Short mmCIF file of C-alpha atoms and ligand atoms in Angstrom, two decimals:
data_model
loop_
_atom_site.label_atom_id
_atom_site.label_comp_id
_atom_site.label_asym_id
_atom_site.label_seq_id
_atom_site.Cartn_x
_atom_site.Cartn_y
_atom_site.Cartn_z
CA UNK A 1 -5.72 12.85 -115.29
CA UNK A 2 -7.08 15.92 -115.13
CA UNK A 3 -9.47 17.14 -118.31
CA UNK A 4 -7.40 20.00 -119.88
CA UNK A 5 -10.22 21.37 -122.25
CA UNK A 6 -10.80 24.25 -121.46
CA UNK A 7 -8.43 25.38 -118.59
CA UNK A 8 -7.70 29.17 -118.20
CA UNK A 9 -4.59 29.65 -119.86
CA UNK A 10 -1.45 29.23 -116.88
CA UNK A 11 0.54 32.92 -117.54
CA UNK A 12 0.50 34.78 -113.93
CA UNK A 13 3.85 33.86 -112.73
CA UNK A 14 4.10 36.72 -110.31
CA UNK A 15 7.77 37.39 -111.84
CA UNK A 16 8.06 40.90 -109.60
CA UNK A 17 7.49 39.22 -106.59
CA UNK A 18 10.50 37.67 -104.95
CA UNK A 19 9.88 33.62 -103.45
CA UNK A 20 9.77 33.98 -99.76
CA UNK A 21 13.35 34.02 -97.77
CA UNK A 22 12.36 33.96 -94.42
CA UNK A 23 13.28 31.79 -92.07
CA UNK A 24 11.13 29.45 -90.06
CA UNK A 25 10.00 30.76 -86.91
CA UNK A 26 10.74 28.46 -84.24
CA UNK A 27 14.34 28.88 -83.09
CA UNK A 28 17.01 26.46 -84.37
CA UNK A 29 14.67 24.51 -86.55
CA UNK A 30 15.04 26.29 -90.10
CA UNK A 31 17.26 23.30 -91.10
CA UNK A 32 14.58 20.63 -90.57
CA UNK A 33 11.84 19.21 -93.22
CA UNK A 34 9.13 19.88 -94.36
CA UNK A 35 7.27 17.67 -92.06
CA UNK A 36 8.86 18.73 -88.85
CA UNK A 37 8.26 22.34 -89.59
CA UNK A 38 4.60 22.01 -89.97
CA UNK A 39 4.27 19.54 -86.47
CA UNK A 40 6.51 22.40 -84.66
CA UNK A 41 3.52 24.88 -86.34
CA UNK A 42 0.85 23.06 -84.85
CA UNK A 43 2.87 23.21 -81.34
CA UNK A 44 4.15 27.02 -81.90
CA UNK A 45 1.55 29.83 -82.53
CA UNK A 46 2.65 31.62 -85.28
CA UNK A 47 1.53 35.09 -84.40
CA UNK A 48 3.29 35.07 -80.54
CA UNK A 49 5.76 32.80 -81.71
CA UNK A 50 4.99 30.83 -78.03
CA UNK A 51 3.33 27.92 -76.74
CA UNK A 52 0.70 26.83 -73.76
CA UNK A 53 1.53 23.08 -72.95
CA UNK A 54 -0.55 21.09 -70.74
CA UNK A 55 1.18 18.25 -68.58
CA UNK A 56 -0.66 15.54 -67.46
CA UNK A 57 2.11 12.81 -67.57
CA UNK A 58 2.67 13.07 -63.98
CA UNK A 59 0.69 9.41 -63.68
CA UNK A 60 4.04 7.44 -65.29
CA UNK A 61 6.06 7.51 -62.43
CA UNK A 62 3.72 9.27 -59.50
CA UNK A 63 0.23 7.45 -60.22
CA UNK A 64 -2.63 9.60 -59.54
CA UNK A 65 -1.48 12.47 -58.47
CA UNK A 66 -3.80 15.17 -56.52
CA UNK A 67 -5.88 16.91 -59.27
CA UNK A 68 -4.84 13.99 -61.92
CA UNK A 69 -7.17 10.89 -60.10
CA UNK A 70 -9.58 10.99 -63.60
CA UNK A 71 -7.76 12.54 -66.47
CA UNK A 72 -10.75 11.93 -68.42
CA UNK A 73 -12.81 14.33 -66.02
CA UNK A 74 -10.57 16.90 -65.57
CA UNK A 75 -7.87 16.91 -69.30
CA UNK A 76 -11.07 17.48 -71.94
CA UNK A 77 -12.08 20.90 -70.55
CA UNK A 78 -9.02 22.25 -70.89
CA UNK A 79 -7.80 21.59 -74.18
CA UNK A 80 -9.69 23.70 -76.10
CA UNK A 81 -7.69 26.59 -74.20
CA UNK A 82 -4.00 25.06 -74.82
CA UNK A 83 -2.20 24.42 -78.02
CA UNK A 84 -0.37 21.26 -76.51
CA UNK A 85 -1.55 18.40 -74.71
CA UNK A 86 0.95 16.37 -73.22
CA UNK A 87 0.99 12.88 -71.82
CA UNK A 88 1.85 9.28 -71.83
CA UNK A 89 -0.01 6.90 -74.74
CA UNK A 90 -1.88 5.64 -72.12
CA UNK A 91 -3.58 8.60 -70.76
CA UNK A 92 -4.06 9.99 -74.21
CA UNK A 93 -5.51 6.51 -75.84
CA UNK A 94 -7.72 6.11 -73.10
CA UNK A 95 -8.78 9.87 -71.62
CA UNK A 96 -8.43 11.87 -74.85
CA UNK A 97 -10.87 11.99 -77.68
CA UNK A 98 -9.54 11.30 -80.87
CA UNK A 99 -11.40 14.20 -82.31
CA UNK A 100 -9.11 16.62 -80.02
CA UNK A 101 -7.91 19.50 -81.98
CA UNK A 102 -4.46 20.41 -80.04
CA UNK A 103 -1.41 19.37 -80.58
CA UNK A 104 -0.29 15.93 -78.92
CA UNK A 105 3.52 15.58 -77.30
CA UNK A 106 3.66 12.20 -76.11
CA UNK A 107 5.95 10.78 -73.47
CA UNK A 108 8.30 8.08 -75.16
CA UNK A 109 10.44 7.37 -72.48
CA UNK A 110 9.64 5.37 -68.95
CA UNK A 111 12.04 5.78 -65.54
CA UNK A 112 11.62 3.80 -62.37
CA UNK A 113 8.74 5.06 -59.79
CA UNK A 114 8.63 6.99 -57.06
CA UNK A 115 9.06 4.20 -55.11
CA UNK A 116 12.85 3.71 -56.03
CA UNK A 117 15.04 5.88 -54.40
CA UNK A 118 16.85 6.99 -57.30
CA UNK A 119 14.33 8.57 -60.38
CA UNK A 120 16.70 7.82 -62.63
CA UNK A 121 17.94 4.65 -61.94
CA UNK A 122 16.33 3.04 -64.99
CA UNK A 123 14.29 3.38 -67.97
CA UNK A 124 13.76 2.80 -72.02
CA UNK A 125 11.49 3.42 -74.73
CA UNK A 126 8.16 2.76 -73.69
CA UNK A 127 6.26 4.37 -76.94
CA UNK A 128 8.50 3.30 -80.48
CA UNK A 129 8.24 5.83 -82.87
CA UNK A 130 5.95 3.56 -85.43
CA UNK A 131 3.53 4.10 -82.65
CA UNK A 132 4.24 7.33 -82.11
CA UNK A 133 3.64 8.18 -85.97
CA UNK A 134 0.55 5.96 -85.25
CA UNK A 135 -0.74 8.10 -82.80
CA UNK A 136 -0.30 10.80 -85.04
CA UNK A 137 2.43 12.57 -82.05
CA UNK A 138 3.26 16.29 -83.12
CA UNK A 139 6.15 15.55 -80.60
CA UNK A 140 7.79 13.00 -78.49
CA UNK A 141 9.32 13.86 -75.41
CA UNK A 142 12.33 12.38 -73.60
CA UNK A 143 13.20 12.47 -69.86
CA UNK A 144 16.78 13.66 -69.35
CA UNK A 145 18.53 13.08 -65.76
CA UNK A 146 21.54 15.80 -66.41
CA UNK A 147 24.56 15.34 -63.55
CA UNK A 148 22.54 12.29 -61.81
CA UNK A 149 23.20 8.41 -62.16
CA UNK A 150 20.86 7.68 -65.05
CA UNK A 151 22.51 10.85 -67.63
CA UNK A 152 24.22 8.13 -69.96
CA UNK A 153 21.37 6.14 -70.77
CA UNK A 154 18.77 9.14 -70.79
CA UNK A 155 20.95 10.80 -73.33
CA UNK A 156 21.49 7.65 -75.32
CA UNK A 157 17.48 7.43 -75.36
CA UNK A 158 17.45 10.90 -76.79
CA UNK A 159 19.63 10.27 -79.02
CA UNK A 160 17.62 7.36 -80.04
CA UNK A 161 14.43 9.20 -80.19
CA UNK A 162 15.75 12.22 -82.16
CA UNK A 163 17.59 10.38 -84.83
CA UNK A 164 14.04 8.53 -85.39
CA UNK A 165 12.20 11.84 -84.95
CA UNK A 166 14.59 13.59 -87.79
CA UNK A 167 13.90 10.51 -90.17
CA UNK A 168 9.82 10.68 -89.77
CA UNK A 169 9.23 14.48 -89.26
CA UNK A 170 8.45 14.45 -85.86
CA UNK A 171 10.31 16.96 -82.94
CA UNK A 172 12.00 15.77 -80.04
CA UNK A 173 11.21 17.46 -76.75
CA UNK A 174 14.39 17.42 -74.16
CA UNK A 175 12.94 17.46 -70.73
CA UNK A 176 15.47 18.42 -67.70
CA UNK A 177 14.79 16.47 -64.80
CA UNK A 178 15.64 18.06 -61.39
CA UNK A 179 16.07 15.68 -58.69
CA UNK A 180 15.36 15.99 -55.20
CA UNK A 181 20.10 16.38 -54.96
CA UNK A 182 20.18 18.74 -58.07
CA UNK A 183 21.16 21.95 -58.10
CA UNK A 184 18.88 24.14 -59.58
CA UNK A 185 20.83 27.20 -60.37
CA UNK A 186 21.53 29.08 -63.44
CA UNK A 187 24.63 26.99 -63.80
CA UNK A 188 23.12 23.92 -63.42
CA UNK A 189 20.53 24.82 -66.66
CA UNK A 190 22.47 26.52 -68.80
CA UNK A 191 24.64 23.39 -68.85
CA UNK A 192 21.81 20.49 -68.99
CA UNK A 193 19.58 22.75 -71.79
CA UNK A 194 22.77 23.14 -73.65
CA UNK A 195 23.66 19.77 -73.93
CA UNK A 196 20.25 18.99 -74.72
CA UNK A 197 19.86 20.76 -77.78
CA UNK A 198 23.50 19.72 -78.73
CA UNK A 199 22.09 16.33 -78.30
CA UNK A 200 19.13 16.48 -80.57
CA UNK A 201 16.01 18.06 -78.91
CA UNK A 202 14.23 20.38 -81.02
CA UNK A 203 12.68 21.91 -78.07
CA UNK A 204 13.64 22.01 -74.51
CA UNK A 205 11.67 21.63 -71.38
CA UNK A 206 13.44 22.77 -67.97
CA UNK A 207 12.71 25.36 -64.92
CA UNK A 208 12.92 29.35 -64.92
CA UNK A 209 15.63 30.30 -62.67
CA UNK A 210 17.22 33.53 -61.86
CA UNK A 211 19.77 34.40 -64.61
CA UNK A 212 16.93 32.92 -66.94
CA UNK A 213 17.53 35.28 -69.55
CA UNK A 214 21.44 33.92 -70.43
CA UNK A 215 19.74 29.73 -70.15
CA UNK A 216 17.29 30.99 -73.03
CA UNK A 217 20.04 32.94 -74.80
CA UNK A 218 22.49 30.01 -74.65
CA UNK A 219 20.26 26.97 -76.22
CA UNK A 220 19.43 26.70 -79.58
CA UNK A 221 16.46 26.04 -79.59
CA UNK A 222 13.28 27.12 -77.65
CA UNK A 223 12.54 26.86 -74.08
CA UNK A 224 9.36 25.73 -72.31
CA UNK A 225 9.43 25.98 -68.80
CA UNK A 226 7.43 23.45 -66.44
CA UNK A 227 5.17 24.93 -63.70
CA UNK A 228 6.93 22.40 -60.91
CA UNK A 229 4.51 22.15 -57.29
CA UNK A 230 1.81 23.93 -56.80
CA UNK A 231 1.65 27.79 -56.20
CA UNK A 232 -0.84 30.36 -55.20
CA UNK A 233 -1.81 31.56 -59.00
CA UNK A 234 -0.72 34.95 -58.85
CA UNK A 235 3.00 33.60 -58.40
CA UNK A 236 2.42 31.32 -61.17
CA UNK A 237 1.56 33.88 -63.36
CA UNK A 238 4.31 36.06 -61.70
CA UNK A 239 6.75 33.45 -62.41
CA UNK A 240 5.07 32.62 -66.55
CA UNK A 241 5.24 36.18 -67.46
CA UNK A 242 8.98 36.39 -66.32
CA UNK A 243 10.30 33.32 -67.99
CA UNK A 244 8.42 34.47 -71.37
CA UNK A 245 9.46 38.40 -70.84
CA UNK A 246 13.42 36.47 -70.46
CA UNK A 247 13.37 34.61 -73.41
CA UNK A 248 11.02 31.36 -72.95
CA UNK A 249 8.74 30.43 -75.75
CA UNK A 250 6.48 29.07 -73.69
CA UNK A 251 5.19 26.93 -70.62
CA UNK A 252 5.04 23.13 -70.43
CA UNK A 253 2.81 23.46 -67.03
CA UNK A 254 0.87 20.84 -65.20
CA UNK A 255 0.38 21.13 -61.24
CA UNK A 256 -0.37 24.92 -61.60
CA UNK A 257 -3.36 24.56 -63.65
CA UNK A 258 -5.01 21.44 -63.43
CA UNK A 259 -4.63 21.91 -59.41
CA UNK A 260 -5.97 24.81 -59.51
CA UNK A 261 -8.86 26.42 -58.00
CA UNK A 262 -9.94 26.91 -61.38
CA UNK A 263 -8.11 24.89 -64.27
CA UNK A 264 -10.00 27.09 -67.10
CA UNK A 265 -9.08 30.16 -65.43
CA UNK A 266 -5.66 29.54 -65.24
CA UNK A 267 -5.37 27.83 -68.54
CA UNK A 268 -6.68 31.17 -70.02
CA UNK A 269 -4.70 32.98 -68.06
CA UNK A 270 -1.62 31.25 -68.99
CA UNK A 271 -2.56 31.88 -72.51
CA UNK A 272 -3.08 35.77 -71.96
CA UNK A 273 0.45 35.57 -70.52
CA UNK A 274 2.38 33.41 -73.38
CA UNK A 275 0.24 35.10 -76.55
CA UNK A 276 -0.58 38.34 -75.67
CA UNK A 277 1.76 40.01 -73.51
CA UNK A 278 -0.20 40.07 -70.04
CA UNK A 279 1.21 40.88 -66.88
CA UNK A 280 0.17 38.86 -64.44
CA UNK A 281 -1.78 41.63 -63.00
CA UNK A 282 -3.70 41.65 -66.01
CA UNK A 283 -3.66 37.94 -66.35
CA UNK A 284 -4.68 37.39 -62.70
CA UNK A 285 -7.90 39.15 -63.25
CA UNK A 286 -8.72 37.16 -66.43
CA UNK A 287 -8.15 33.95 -63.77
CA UNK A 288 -10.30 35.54 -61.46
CA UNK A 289 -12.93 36.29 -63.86
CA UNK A 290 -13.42 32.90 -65.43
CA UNK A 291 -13.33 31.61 -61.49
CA UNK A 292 -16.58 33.74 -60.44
CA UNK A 293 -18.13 33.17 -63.57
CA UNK A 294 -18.01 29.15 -62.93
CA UNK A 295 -19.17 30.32 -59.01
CA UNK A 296 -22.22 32.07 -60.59
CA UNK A 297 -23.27 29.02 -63.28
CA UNK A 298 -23.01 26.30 -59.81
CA UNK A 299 -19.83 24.51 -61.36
C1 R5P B 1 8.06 16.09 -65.90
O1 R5P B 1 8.93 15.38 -65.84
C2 R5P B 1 6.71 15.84 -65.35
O2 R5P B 1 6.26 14.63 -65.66
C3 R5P B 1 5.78 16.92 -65.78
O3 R5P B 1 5.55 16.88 -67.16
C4 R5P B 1 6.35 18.24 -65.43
O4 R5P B 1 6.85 18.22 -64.16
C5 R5P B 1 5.39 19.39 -65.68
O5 R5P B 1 4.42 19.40 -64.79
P1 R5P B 1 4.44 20.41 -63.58
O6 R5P B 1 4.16 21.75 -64.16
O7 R5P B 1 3.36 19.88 -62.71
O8 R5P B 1 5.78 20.37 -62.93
#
């Protein structure tokens, strides 16, 4: 107990100044605890309001993918320039120091392999959420397969995963799949982001599209869009600074920067993008900066 000899005397109760009012600052989440709030902190900056999420989950259903053949070569440079670092418990246990500083979203969910014709012909909880609390997951994310064969059990597994998620503290991340027969038009999103949030996600992962600025207005909760295949970084940029100047509070994005010319440089320049308010003018020189400057030290 604590000694209470001596203690300045406990008067300054502040009684002019009102207790704060405000609302949390990540969209649609003012209603959850304590707990959740501060894991959606760690994920959300506070001062842009946005997020820089690294994907490197590709391996679960693609193996090593081009730029992804060591994760733990080519993941630990770039975290120190992301907030997020998302990936399966696999690649994280094994290829990601435990000392990391960013915030961890971890995969819960597995689907078939590319092998199978159909993506979303099967699937389940491949990471429970004891060992996602174990792993000490800011966020647990949840394959979705929206208008394709596999929609009722991928919702059912989201449902799954969020009710756990809202009884430990720890946000749900909706991911929109988008086969290889889906539509991906403004339509299309606005429907499968929707029912998404309506289904528990906390945050939602899908695609910038045209019309972008009504699929952000629409759900609930924030949008991250994904990168999808590879383009020449000035489009990526292009396409970053568009989703986040129509409403996106962030970028879930894999492909674009760890295949790269220059991961760093486009990890940074991602970041100028989503926190400060680059164009990707602006941002494309910060990428082409960081490239020479790895040229000039023999990287
Ligand atoms: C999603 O389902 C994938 O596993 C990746 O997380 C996602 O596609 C993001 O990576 P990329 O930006 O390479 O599309």
């Amino acid at each position: 107990m604590a000694d209470a000899i001596g203690n300045k005397k406990a008067h300054e109760y502040h009684l002019d100044v009102p207790a704060p009012a405000e609302g949390f600052f990540v969209k649609g989440n003012n209603g959850a605890g304590w707990g959740m709030k501060n894991r959606l902190a760690r994920m959300f900056r506070r001062e842009s309001g946005n997020t820089v999420m690294l994907a490197f989950d590709h391996g679960y259903i693609m193996g090593p993918t081009s730029g992804l053949e060591r994760i733990d070569v080519v993941i630990p440079p770039l975290a120190p320039w992301v907030d997020v670092l998302m990936g399966t418990k696999g690649a994280l246990s094994s290829c990601i120091s435990p000392t990391v500083t960013a915030g961890k979203c971890l995969r819960v969910t597995y689907d078939t392999t590319v092998l199978f014709e159909d993506l979303s012909a099967g699937g389940g909880i491949v990471c429970d959420i004891e060992n996602a609390i174990r792993m000490n997951a800011d966020c647990m994310a949840v394959q979705t397969f929206i208008g394709a064969a596999g929609e009722a059990r991928s919702l059912e597994l989201l449902a799954r995963v969020s009710d756990a998620g809202s009884r430990y503290g720890i946000p749900t991340l909706g991911v929109v799949a988008v086969g290889k027969e889906m539509e991906r038009t403004e339509k299309f999103f606005l429907l499968a982001t929707r029912v998404l949030a309506e289904n528990g996600a906390n945050v939602v992962k899908s695609y910038y599209c045209d019309g972008f600025e009504r699929v952000a207005a629409a759900c609930p909760v924030p949008i991250v869009i994904a990168g999808g295949k590879k383009l020449p970084e000035r489009e990526a940029l292009e396409m970053a600074y568009r989703a986040i100047s129509e409403g996106a509070r962030g970028v879930d994005m894999g492909r674009n920067i760890f295949q790269s010319d220059s991961p760093v440089g486009m990890a940074q320049a991602i970041g100028k993008v989503v926190h400060e308010g680059y164009t990707a003018a602006q941002a494309y020189e910060v990428y082409e900066e960081v490239k020479n400057s790895e040229g000039n030290t023999g990287r």
